[in-house]
Amino acid sequence: MTRVKIDTSRFKSDFDSLATIGATNDGGVHRPALGPDHLKARQWFTQRAQRDGLTVNVDSAGNHSAVLLFPEAEKALLLGSHLDSVPYGGKYDGALGVVAALEVLSAIKASGRSLGVNLEAVDFTDEEGTLVGALGSEAMAGELTPERLCNLRCSREEFVEALKRGDLKEESLFQARRNPDTLAGYLELHIEQGPWLHDNRIDIGVVTSIVGSRSFRISFNGRPDHAGTTPMTNRADAGLGACAFNLALNDIVVKQFHDCVATVGGMEFKPGAFNIIPGQASLCLEFRSRDKDSLEKLKAGVINLANDVARHRGLDVSLEEVAVWDPVHMSPDIQRIINTSASNLGLSTASIASAAGHDAQSFAPIIPTGMIFIPSIGGISHSPQEFSKWRDCVNGAKVLLNATLAAAESLRG
Ligand code: HGY
Ligand code: MN
Ligand code: MN
């Protein structure tokens, strides 16, 4: 049987050419979902797939799939990740998994090998949550709900504009659902985005689980007033409330929720002028844990704290839950396949839980799902300083290829 191998120079030139799309001058990329540069990256995806004779399907959620069909196959094994990025992020997050998935399909196609499952290399829409978060993969997995679209991470106008740019219709997003019976499984290569693999000199992380998260938009409302004439003792300063909440929450999580992380990623004061006491202060909060109960307990703690701070400072407060992602487990069989694929290449492996969210989260509850991590130098991610050694990227692609071939055998149904 012909050997299938990663074409390392094609892989490198594909990765480098993609990294020029939306490139920032500090080595990162800025490709928010359905923005001009993400759409350019999708054009790149289509041309690159067609260059190697792969057909490209785009579903009603905008997910781009490069497809490799085999005559006796009934189900599809999905590989992929996301080409959208966080604002001013790194060039490996998501992109590595998509380029490696394309490379795996090209390598298998070039080898003439026939598999028992069809293969798809996918770029999922809006994994990073510029709009909703895991929009495309949730739509494909049938987990996207109308409620999710009522709790956007952007404004309604920005969402409508983005769908229009991507030539998508809100009501058709739900039609992207694939019948799980037609899907054999999902494999994703990704950078760890944390320091553990690099610090422990491990080549390949075999992901065991992915954290759950909850996100909230919280608004403190006080009384806008003159910054000069209003005595310090007679203010309803919403900005102070938001800051007090942020500091107190951080304290609570550090002291009482050792298995959680919490982040206030943004804060906005209105009207937002030097000489007006802020009447409104809104913040976006996200917290994560591998344990669902901890998430629920911390959610209760967040609500109590927000109300206490508001009462203490003579403010009103409103909380809007924006997203709920439960912790998920990766398929033990796929973990074994990844472990064996890496060990057969002479690579060291270790099991690792993901503290970052991924498209794999959408598929884990419905089909056999697994993730392959490679080391992130210094654990830096969601930053232009995000960096992985190219040797590790190639290792990841080789493991993805071997795991795909093994999974195709065992999942053919
Ligand atoms: O936020 C995350 O963990 C992922 O990078 N979207
Ligand atoms: Mn990612
Ligand atoms: Mn990310």
CSV table of C-alpha atoms and ligand atoms in Angstrom, one decimal:
chain,number,residue,atom,x,y,z
A,1,MET,CA,0.0,0.0,0.0
A,2,THR,CA,1.4,3.4,-0.9
A,3,ARG,CA,2.9,5.4,1.9
A,4,VAL,CA,1.1,8.6,2.7
A,5,LYS,CA,3.3,11.5,3.8
A,6,ILE,CA,3.1,15.2,4.7
A,7,ASP,CA,4.6,17.3,2.0
A,8,THR,CA,6.5,19.6,4.4
A,9,SER,CA,7.4,22.3,1.9
A,10,ARG,CA,3.8,22.5,0.6
A,11,PHE,CA,2.6,22.7,4.3
A,12,LYS,CA,5.1,25.4,5.1
A,13,SER,CA,4.4,27.6,2.1
A,14,ASP,CA,0.6,27.2,2.6
A,15,PHE,CA,0.9,28.2,6.3
A,16,ASP,CA,3.2,31.2,5.4
A,17,SER,CA,0.9,32.4,2.6
A,18,LEU,CA,-2.2,32.2,4.8
A,19,ALA,CA,-0.3,34.2,7.6
A,20,THR,CA,0.1,37.1,5.2
A,21,ILE,CA,-3.7,37.6,5.1
A,22,GLY,CA,-4.7,40.0,7.8
A,23,ALA,CA,-1.1,40.1,9.0
A,24,THR,CA,-0.3,42.8,11.6
A,25,ASN,CA,3.2,44.4,11.6
A,26,ASP,CA,4.1,42.7,14.9
A,27,GLY,CA,3.9,39.1,13.5
A,28,GLY,CA,0.3,38.4,14.4
A,29,VAL,CA,-3.0,38.4,12.5
A,30,HIS,CA,-6.2,40.4,12.7
A,31,ARG,CA,-9.0,38.3,11.1
A,32,PRO,CA,-12.3,38.8,13.0
A,33,ALA,CA,-15.0,36.5,11.8
A,34,LEU,CA,-16.6,37.5,8.5
A,35,GLY,CA,-14.5,40.7,8.4
A,36,PRO,CA,-12.7,41.5,5.1
A,37,ASP,CA,-9.5,39.6,6.0
A,38,HIS,CA,-11.3,36.5,7.2
A,39,LEU,CA,-13.2,36.5,3.9
A,40,LYS,CA,-9.9,36.8,2.1
A,41,ALA,CA,-8.6,33.9,4.1
A,42,ARG,CA,-11.7,31.9,3.0
A,43,GLN,CA,-10.9,32.7,-0.6
A,44,TRP,CA,-7.4,31.5,0.0
A,45,PHE,CA,-8.8,28.3,1.5
A,46,THR,CA,-11.0,27.7,-1.6
A,47,GLN,CA,-8.2,28.3,-4.1
A,48,ARG,CA,-5.7,26.2,-2.1
A,49,ALA,CA,-8.2,23.3,-1.9
A,50,GLN,CA,-9.1,23.5,-5.6
A,51,ARG,CA,-5.3,23.7,-6.5
A,52,ASP,CA,-5.0,20.1,-5.2
A,53,GLY,CA,-8.2,18.9,-6.8
A,54,LEU,CA,-10.4,19.0,-3.6
A,55,THR,CA,-14.0,20.2,-4.0
A,56,VAL,CA,-15.2,22.9,-1.6
A,57,ASN,CA,-18.6,23.1,-0.1
A,58,VAL,CA,-19.9,26.1,1.9
A,59,ASP,CA,-22.9,25.4,4.2
A,60,SER,CA,-25.6,27.9,5.3
A,61,ALA,CA,-23.5,28.8,8.3
A,62,GLY,CA,-20.5,29.7,6.1
A,63,ASN,CA,-18.5,26.7,7.2
A,64,HIS,CA,-16.0,26.0,4.3
A,65,SER,CA,-15.3,22.3,3.7
A,66,ALA,CA,-12.7,20.9,1.4
A,67,VAL,CA,-13.9,17.4,0.6
A,68,LEU,CA,-12.2,14.2,-0.4
A,69,LEU,CA,-14.7,11.5,-1.4
A,70,PHE,CA,-14.1,7.7,-1.6
A,71,PRO,CA,-16.3,5.3,-3.5
A,72,GLU,CA,-17.1,2.9,-0.6
A,73,ALA,CA,-17.4,5.6,2.1
A,74,GLU,CA,-20.8,6.5,3.7
A,75,LYS,CA,-19.7,8.7,6.6
A,76,ALA,CA,-17.5,11.8,6.7
A,77,LEU,CA,-14.5,12.2,9.1
A,78,LEU,CA,-14.2,15.9,9.8
A,79,LEU,CA,-10.8,17.6,10.3
A,80,GLY,CA,-10.3,21.3,10.8
A,81,SER,CA,-10.4,24.4,13.0
A,82,HIS,CA,-10.9,28.1,12.3
A,83,LEU,CA,-9.4,30.8,10.1
A,84,ASP,CA,-11.0,33.6,12.1
A,85,SER,CA,-8.9,35.2,14.8
A,86,VAL,CA,-9.3,37.2,18.0
A,87,PRO,CA,-8.7,40.9,17.5
A,88,TYR,CA,-4.9,41.3,16.9
A,89,GLY,CA,-4.1,37.7,17.7
A,90,GLY,CA,-1.5,35.2,16.7
A,91,LYS,CA,-1.0,33.4,13.4
A,92,TYR,CA,-1.2,29.8,14.8
A,93,ASP,CA,-4.5,29.7,16.7
A,94,GLY,CA,-6.9,27.9,14.4
A,95,ALA,CA,-4.9,28.5,11.2
A,96,LEU,CA,-2.5,25.7,12.0
A,97,GLY,CA,-5.4,23.2,12.3
A,98,VAL,CA,-7.0,24.3,9.0
A,99,VAL,CA,-3.8,24.3,7.0
A,100,ALA,CA,-2.8,20.9,8.5
A,101,ALA,CA,-6.2,19.5,7.7
A,102,LEU,CA,-5.9,20.6,4.1
A,103,GLU,CA,-2.4,19.1,3.9
A,104,VAL,CA,-3.7,15.8,5.2
A,105,LEU,CA,-6.3,15.6,2.5
A,106,SER,CA,-3.8,16.6,-0.2
A,107,ALA,CA,-1.3,14.0,1.0
A,108,ILE,CA,-4.0,11.2,1.1
A,109,LYS,CA,-5.3,12.3,-2.3
A,110,ALA,CA,-1.8,12.3,-3.8
A,111,SER,CA,-1.1,8.8,-2.4
A,112,GLY,CA,-4.1,7.3,-4.2
A,113,ARG,CA,-5.1,5.6,-1.0
A,114,SER,CA,-8.8,4.9,-0.7
A,115,LEU,CA,-10.5,5.1,2.7
A,116,GLY,CA,-13.7,3.8,4.2
A,117,VAL,CA,-14.8,7.3,5.2
A,118,ASN,CA,-14.9,10.6,3.2
A,119,LEU,CA,-12.7,13.3,4.6
A,120,GLU,CA,-13.5,17.0,5.1
A,121,ALA,CA,-11.1,19.8,6.1
A,122,VAL,CA,-13.2,22.5,7.6
A,123,ASP,CA,-12.8,26.2,8.4
A,124,PHE,CA,-15.6,26.9,11.0
A,125,THR,CA,-17.3,30.2,11.1
A,126,ASP,CA,-16.7,32.5,14.1
A,127,GLU,CA,-15.0,30.1,16.5
A,128,GLU,CA,-13.5,33.1,18.4
A,129,GLY,CA,-16.7,34.7,19.3
A,130,THR,CA,-16.5,38.1,17.5
A,131,LEU,CA,-20.2,37.5,16.8
A,132,VAL,CA,-21.5,34.5,18.8
A,133,GLY,CA,-18.7,32.1,19.5
A,134,ALA,CA,-18.3,28.6,17.8
A,135,LEU,CA,-21.1,29.8,15.6
A,136,GLY,CA,-20.3,27.5,12.6
A,137,SER,CA,-19.4,24.4,14.5
A,138,GLU,CA,-22.5,24.7,16.8
A,139,ALA,CA,-24.6,25.1,13.7
A,140,MET,CA,-23.1,22.1,12.0
A,141,ALA,CA,-23.5,20.0,15.2
A,142,GLY,CA,-27.1,21.1,15.6
A,143,GLU,CA,-26.4,22.9,18.9
A,144,LEU,CA,-27.0,26.5,17.7
A,145,THR,CA,-30.3,27.9,19.2
A,146,PRO,CA,-32.3,31.1,18.5
A,147,GLU,CA,-31.5,32.1,22.1
A,148,ARG,CA,-27.8,32.1,21.3
A,149,LEU,CA,-28.6,34.6,18.5
A,150,CYS,CA,-30.4,36.8,21.1
A,151,ASN,CA,-27.2,37.0,23.2
A,152,LEU,CA,-24.7,38.2,20.7
A,153,ARG,CA,-21.1,39.2,21.6
A,154,CYS,CA,-21.4,42.1,19.2
A,155,SER,CA,-24.2,44.6,18.5
A,156,ARG,CA,-27.2,43.5,16.5
A,157,GLU,CA,-26.1,45.8,13.6
A,158,GLU,CA,-22.6,44.4,13.6
A,159,PHE,CA,-24.1,40.8,13.4
A,160,VAL,CA,-26.4,41.7,10.5
A,161,GLU,CA,-23.6,43.4,8.7
A,162,ALA,CA,-21.2,40.5,9.2
A,163,LEU,CA,-23.8,38.0,7.9
A,164,LYS,CA,-24.3,40.2,4.9
A,165,ARG,CA,-20.6,40.3,4.2
A,166,GLY,CA,-20.5,36.6,4.4
A,167,ASP,CA,-23.6,36.2,2.2
A,168,LEU,CA,-25.4,34.4,5.0
A,169,LYS,CA,-29.0,34.6,6.2
A,170,GLU,CA,-29.7,34.4,9.9
A,171,GLU,CA,-32.7,32.0,9.5
A,172,SER,CA,-30.6,29.7,7.4
A,173,LEU,CA,-27.8,29.3,9.9
A,174,PHE,CA,-29.7,26.4,11.6
A,175,GLN,CA,-29.9,24.5,8.3
A,176,ALA,CA,-26.2,23.8,8.5
A,177,ARG,CA,-26.9,21.0,10.9
A,178,ARG,CA,-25.5,17.6,9.7
A,179,ASN,CA,-27.1,14.4,10.8
A,180,PRO,CA,-24.6,12.9,13.3
A,181,ASP,CA,-25.3,9.5,11.7
A,182,THR,CA,-23.5,10.8,8.6
A,183,LEU,CA,-20.4,11.9,10.6
A,184,ALA,CA,-17.7,9.4,11.6
A,185,GLY,CA,-15.9,11.8,13.9
A,186,TYR,CA,-13.9,15.0,14.4
A,187,LEU,CA,-10.2,15.5,14.7
A,188,GLU,CA,-8.5,18.9,15.4
A,189,LEU,CA,-4.9,19.9,15.6
A,190,HIS,CA,-4.3,23.1,17.7
A,191,ILE,CA,-1.6,24.9,19.6
A,192,GLU,CA,-1.9,24.3,23.4
A,193,GLN,CA,-2.1,28.1,24.1
A,194,GLY,CA,-0.6,27.4,27.5
A,195,PRO,CA,3.0,26.6,28.8
A,196,TRP,CA,2.6,23.0,30.0
A,197,LEU,CA,3.8,21.0,27.0
A,198,HIS,CA,6.8,23.3,26.3
A,199,ASP,CA,7.8,23.5,30.0
A,200,ASN,CA,7.6,19.7,30.3
A,201,ARG,CA,9.3,19.1,26.9
A,202,ILE,CA,6.4,17.0,25.6
A,203,ASP,CA,6.0,16.9,21.8
A,204,ILE,CA,2.3,16.1,21.6
A,205,GLY,CA,-0.6,16.7,23.9
A,206,VAL,CA,-3.5,14.3,23.8
A,207,VAL,CA,-6.5,16.3,24.8
A,208,THR,CA,-8.7,14.6,27.4
A,209,SER,CA,-11.3,17.4,28.0
A,210,ILE,CA,-12.2,21.0,27.2
A,211,VAL,CA,-13.2,23.5,29.8
A,212,GLY,CA,-16.7,24.8,30.1
A,213,SER,CA,-17.4,28.6,30.3
A,214,ARG,CA,-20.0,31.1,31.1
A,215,SER,CA,-20.0,34.7,29.8
A,216,PHE,CA,-22.0,37.7,31.0
A,217,ARG,CA,-22.6,41.3,30.1
A,218,ILE,CA,-23.0,43.2,33.4
A,219,SER,CA,-24.2,46.9,33.5
A,220,PHE,CA,-23.9,49.1,36.6
A,221,ASN,CA,-26.2,52.1,36.4
A,222,GLY,CA,-25.7,55.2,38.5
A,223,ARG,CA,-26.2,58.9,38.0
A,224,PRO,CA,-24.3,60.9,35.5
A,225,ASP,CA,-23.3,64.2,37.2
A,226,HIS,CA,-20.9,67.1,37.0
A,227,ALA,CA,-17.3,65.9,37.8
A,228,GLY,CA,-16.4,69.2,39.4
A,229,THR,CA,-19.4,70.3,41.4
A,230,THR,CA,-20.6,66.9,42.8
A,231,PRO,CA,-19.1,66.2,46.2
A,232,MET,CA,-17.3,62.8,46.5
A,233,THR,CA,-19.8,61.8,49.1
A,234,ASN,CA,-22.8,62.4,46.9
A,235,ARG,CA,-22.1,60.3,43.8
A,236,ALA,CA,-23.7,57.3,42.2
A,237,ASP,CA,-20.6,56.5,40.2
A,238,ALA,CA,-21.2,53.5,37.9
A,239,GLY,CA,-17.6,53.3,37.0
A,240,LEU,CA,-16.5,52.8,40.6
A,241,GLY,CA,-19.1,50.0,40.9
A,242,ALA,CA,-17.7,48.2,37.9
A,243,CYS,CA,-14.1,48.5,39.1
A,244,ALA,CA,-15.1,47.4,42.7
A,245,PHE,CA,-16.9,44.4,41.2
A,246,ASN,CA,-13.9,43.4,39.1
A,247,LEU,CA,-11.5,43.6,42.0
A,248,ALA,CA,-13.8,41.8,44.4
A,249,LEU,CA,-14.5,39.0,41.9
A,250,ASN,CA,-10.9,38.4,41.2
A,251,ASP,CA,-10.3,38.1,45.0
A,252,ILE,CA,-13.2,35.6,45.3
A,253,VAL,CA,-12.0,33.4,42.4
A,254,VAL,CA,-8.4,33.4,43.6
A,255,LYS,CA,-9.4,32.5,47.2
A,256,GLN,CA,-12.4,30.3,46.8
A,257,PHE,CA,-12.6,28.9,43.3
A,258,HIS,CA,-9.2,27.2,42.7
A,259,ASP,CA,-10.4,25.3,39.7
A,260,CYS,CA,-11.8,28.4,37.9
A,261,VAL,CA,-10.4,31.4,36.0
A,262,ALA,CA,-12.3,34.6,35.5
A,263,THR,CA,-11.7,37.5,33.2
A,264,VAL,CA,-13.3,40.9,32.7
A,265,GLY,CA,-12.1,41.4,29.1
A,266,GLY,CA,-13.6,44.8,28.5
A,267,MET,CA,-15.2,47.7,30.4
A,268,GLU,CA,-17.0,50.7,28.9
A,269,PHE,CA,-18.1,53.9,30.8
A,270,LYS,CA,-20.8,56.1,29.5
A,271,PRO,CA,-21.1,59.0,28.6
A,272,GLY,CA,-17.3,58.6,28.9
A,273,ALA,CA,-16.0,62.2,29.2
A,274,PHE,CA,-13.4,63.7,31.5
A,275,ASN,CA,-15.9,65.9,33.3
A,276,ILE,CA,-18.9,63.6,33.7
A,277,ILE,CA,-19.3,61.0,36.5
A,278,PRO,CA,-20.1,57.8,34.6
A,279,GLY,CA,-23.8,57.1,34.7
A,280,GLN,CA,-23.3,53.6,33.2
A,281,ALA,CA,-20.5,51.1,33.3
A,282,SER,CA,-20.8,47.9,31.3
A,283,LEU,CA,-18.3,45.0,31.5
A,284,CYS,CA,-17.9,41.7,29.7
A,285,LEU,CA,-17.1,38.8,32.0
A,286,GLU,CA,-16.1,35.3,31.3
A,287,PHE,CA,-15.2,32.5,33.6
A,288,ARG,CA,-14.2,28.9,33.0
A,289,SER,CA,-13.7,25.6,34.7
A,290,ARG,CA,-13.4,21.9,33.9
A,291,ASP,CA,-16.1,21.3,36.5
A,292,LYS,CA,-19.7,22.1,35.7
A,293,ASP,CA,-20.7,22.5,39.4
A,294,SER,CA,-18.0,25.0,40.0
A,295,LEU,CA,-19.3,27.0,37.0
A,296,GLU,CA,-22.8,27.0,38.5
A,297,LYS,CA,-21.5,28.0,42.0
A,298,LEU,CA,-19.4,30.8,40.6
A,299,LYS,CA,-22.3,32.0,38.5
A,300,ALA,CA,-24.3,32.3,41.8
A,301,GLY,CA,-21.4,34.1,43.4
A,302,VAL,CA,-21.1,36.6,40.5
A,303,ILE,CA,-24.8,37.4,40.7
A,304,ASN,CA,-24.7,38.0,44.5
A,305,LEU,CA,-21.5,40.0,44.2
A,306,ALA,CA,-22.9,42.3,41.5
A,307,ASN,CA,-26.0,42.9,43.6
A,308,ASP,CA,-24.0,43.6,46.8
A,309,VAL,CA,-21.7,46.1,45.0
A,310,ALA,CA,-24.7,47.9,43.5
A,311,ARG,CA,-26.6,48.1,46.8
A,312,HIS,CA,-23.5,49.3,48.6
A,313,ARG,CA,-22.9,52.0,46.1
A,314,GLY,CA,-26.4,53.1,45.4
A,315,LEU,CA,-26.4,51.7,41.9
A,316,ASP,CA,-28.7,49.5,39.8
A,317,VAL,CA,-27.2,46.5,38.1
A,318,SER,CA,-28.3,44.2,35.3
A,319,LEU,CA,-26.7,40.9,34.2
A,320,GLU,CA,-27.2,39.3,30.8
A,321,GLU,CA,-25.9,35.7,30.3
A,322,VAL,CA,-24.3,35.7,26.9
A,323,ALA,CA,-23.0,32.2,26.4
A,324,VAL,CA,-23.0,28.8,28.2
A,325,TRP,CA,-20.4,26.1,27.2
A,326,ASP,CA,-20.4,23.0,29.3
A,327,PRO,CA,-17.1,21.1,29.9
A,328,VAL,CA,-16.8,18.2,27.4
A,329,HIS,CA,-14.7,15.0,27.3
A,330,MET,CA,-12.8,13.7,24.3
A,331,SER,CA,-13.4,10.2,23.0
A,332,PRO,CA,-11.1,7.6,24.7
A,333,ASP,CA,-10.8,5.7,21.5
A,334,ILE,CA,-9.6,8.8,19.6
A,335,GLN,CA,-7.2,9.6,22.4
A,336,ARG,CA,-5.8,6.1,22.0
A,337,ILE,CA,-5.5,6.6,18.3
A,338,ILE,CA,-3.7,9.9,18.7
A,339,ASN,CA,-1.4,8.5,21.4
A,340,THR,CA,-0.4,5.5,19.2
A,341,SER,CA,0.0,7.8,16.1
A,342,ALA,CA,2.4,10.0,18.0
A,343,SER,CA,4.3,7.2,19.7
A,344,ASN,CA,4.8,5.4,16.4
A,345,LEU,CA,6.5,8.6,15.2
A,346,GLY,CA,8.8,8.5,18.2
A,347,LEU,CA,7.2,11.5,19.7
A,348,SER,CA,6.6,12.0,23.4
A,349,THR,CA,3.0,12.4,24.5
A,350,ALA,CA,1.0,13.3,27.5
A,351,SER,CA,-2.7,13.7,28.3
A,352,ILE,CA,-3.7,17.3,28.8
A,353,ALA,CA,-7.0,19.1,29.6
A,354,SER,CA,-7.7,22.1,27.4
A,355,ALA,CA,-8.2,25.4,29.2
A,356,ALA,CA,-9.1,27.0,25.9
A,357,GLY,CA,-12.4,26.5,24.1
A,358,HIS,CA,-12.4,24.9,20.6
A,359,ASP,CA,-14.7,23.9,17.8
A,360,ALA,CA,-14.2,20.3,19.1
A,361,GLN,CA,-16.5,21.3,22.0
A,362,SER,CA,-19.4,21.4,19.6
A,363,PHE,CA,-18.8,17.9,18.3
A,364,ALA,CA,-17.7,16.0,21.4
A,365,PRO,CA,-21.3,15.5,22.7
A,366,ILE,CA,-22.4,13.9,19.4
A,367,ILE,CA,-19.6,12.1,17.6
A,368,PRO,CA,-16.2,10.6,18.5
A,369,THR,CA,-14.0,13.7,18.8
A,370,GLY,CA,-10.3,14.2,19.6
A,371,MET,CA,-7.7,17.0,19.7
A,372,ILE,CA,-4.0,17.0,19.2
A,373,PHE,CA,-1.9,19.8,20.9
A,374,ILE,CA,1.5,21.0,20.0
A,375,PRO,CA,3.6,23.2,22.3
A,376,SER,CA,3.1,27.0,22.5
A,377,ILE,CA,6.4,28.7,23.4
A,378,GLY,CA,6.0,30.5,26.7
A,379,GLY,CA,2.3,29.5,26.6
A,380,ILE,CA,1.5,32.8,24.9
A,381,SER,CA,-1.7,33.0,22.8
A,382,HIS,CA,-4.4,35.5,21.6
A,383,SER,CA,-1.4,37.8,21.1
A,384,PRO,CA,1.0,38.6,18.2
A,385,GLN,CA,3.7,37.0,20.3
A,386,GLU,CA,2.0,33.6,19.9
A,387,PHE,CA,4.7,31.2,18.6
A,388,SER,CA,5.3,27.5,18.0
A,389,LYS,CA,8.4,25.9,16.5
A,390,TRP,CA,7.9,24.8,13.0
A,391,ARG,CA,9.3,21.4,13.8
A,392,ASP,CA,6.4,21.0,16.3
A,393,CYS,CA,3.9,22.1,13.7
A,394,VAL,CA,5.1,19.5,11.3
A,395,ASN,CA,5.0,16.9,14.1
A,396,GLY,CA,1.4,17.9,14.7
A,397,ALA,CA,0.5,17.5,11.0
A,398,LYS,CA,2.1,14.1,10.9
A,399,VAL,CA,0.2,12.9,13.9
A,400,LEU,CA,-3.0,14.3,12.4
A,401,LEU,CA,-2.3,12.4,9.2
A,402,ASN,CA,-1.6,9.1,11.0
A,403,ALA,CA,-4.6,9.6,13.3
A,404,THR,CA,-6.8,10.3,10.4
A,405,LEU,CA,-5.8,7.1,8.6
A,406,ALA,CA,-6.2,5.1,11.8
A,407,ALA,CA,-9.6,6.7,12.7
A,408,ALA,CA,-10.8,6.2,9.1
A,409,GLU,CA,-10.2,2.5,9.6
A,410,SER,CA,-11.8,2.2,13.0
A,411,LEU,CA,-14.7,4.6,12.5
A,412,ARG,CA,-15.8,3.5,9.0
A,413,GLY,CA,-19.0,2.2,10.5
B,1,HGY,O1,-11.4,31.6,23.9
B,1,HGY,C1,-11.0,30.5,23.7
B,1,HGY,O2,-10.6,29.7,24.5
B,1,HGY,C2,-10.8,30.0,22.2
B,1,HGY,O3,-9.5,30.5,21.8
B,1,HGY,N1,-11.9,30.6,21.4
B,2,MN,MN,-8.6,28.3,18.5
B,3,MN,MN,-8.5,31.4,20.2
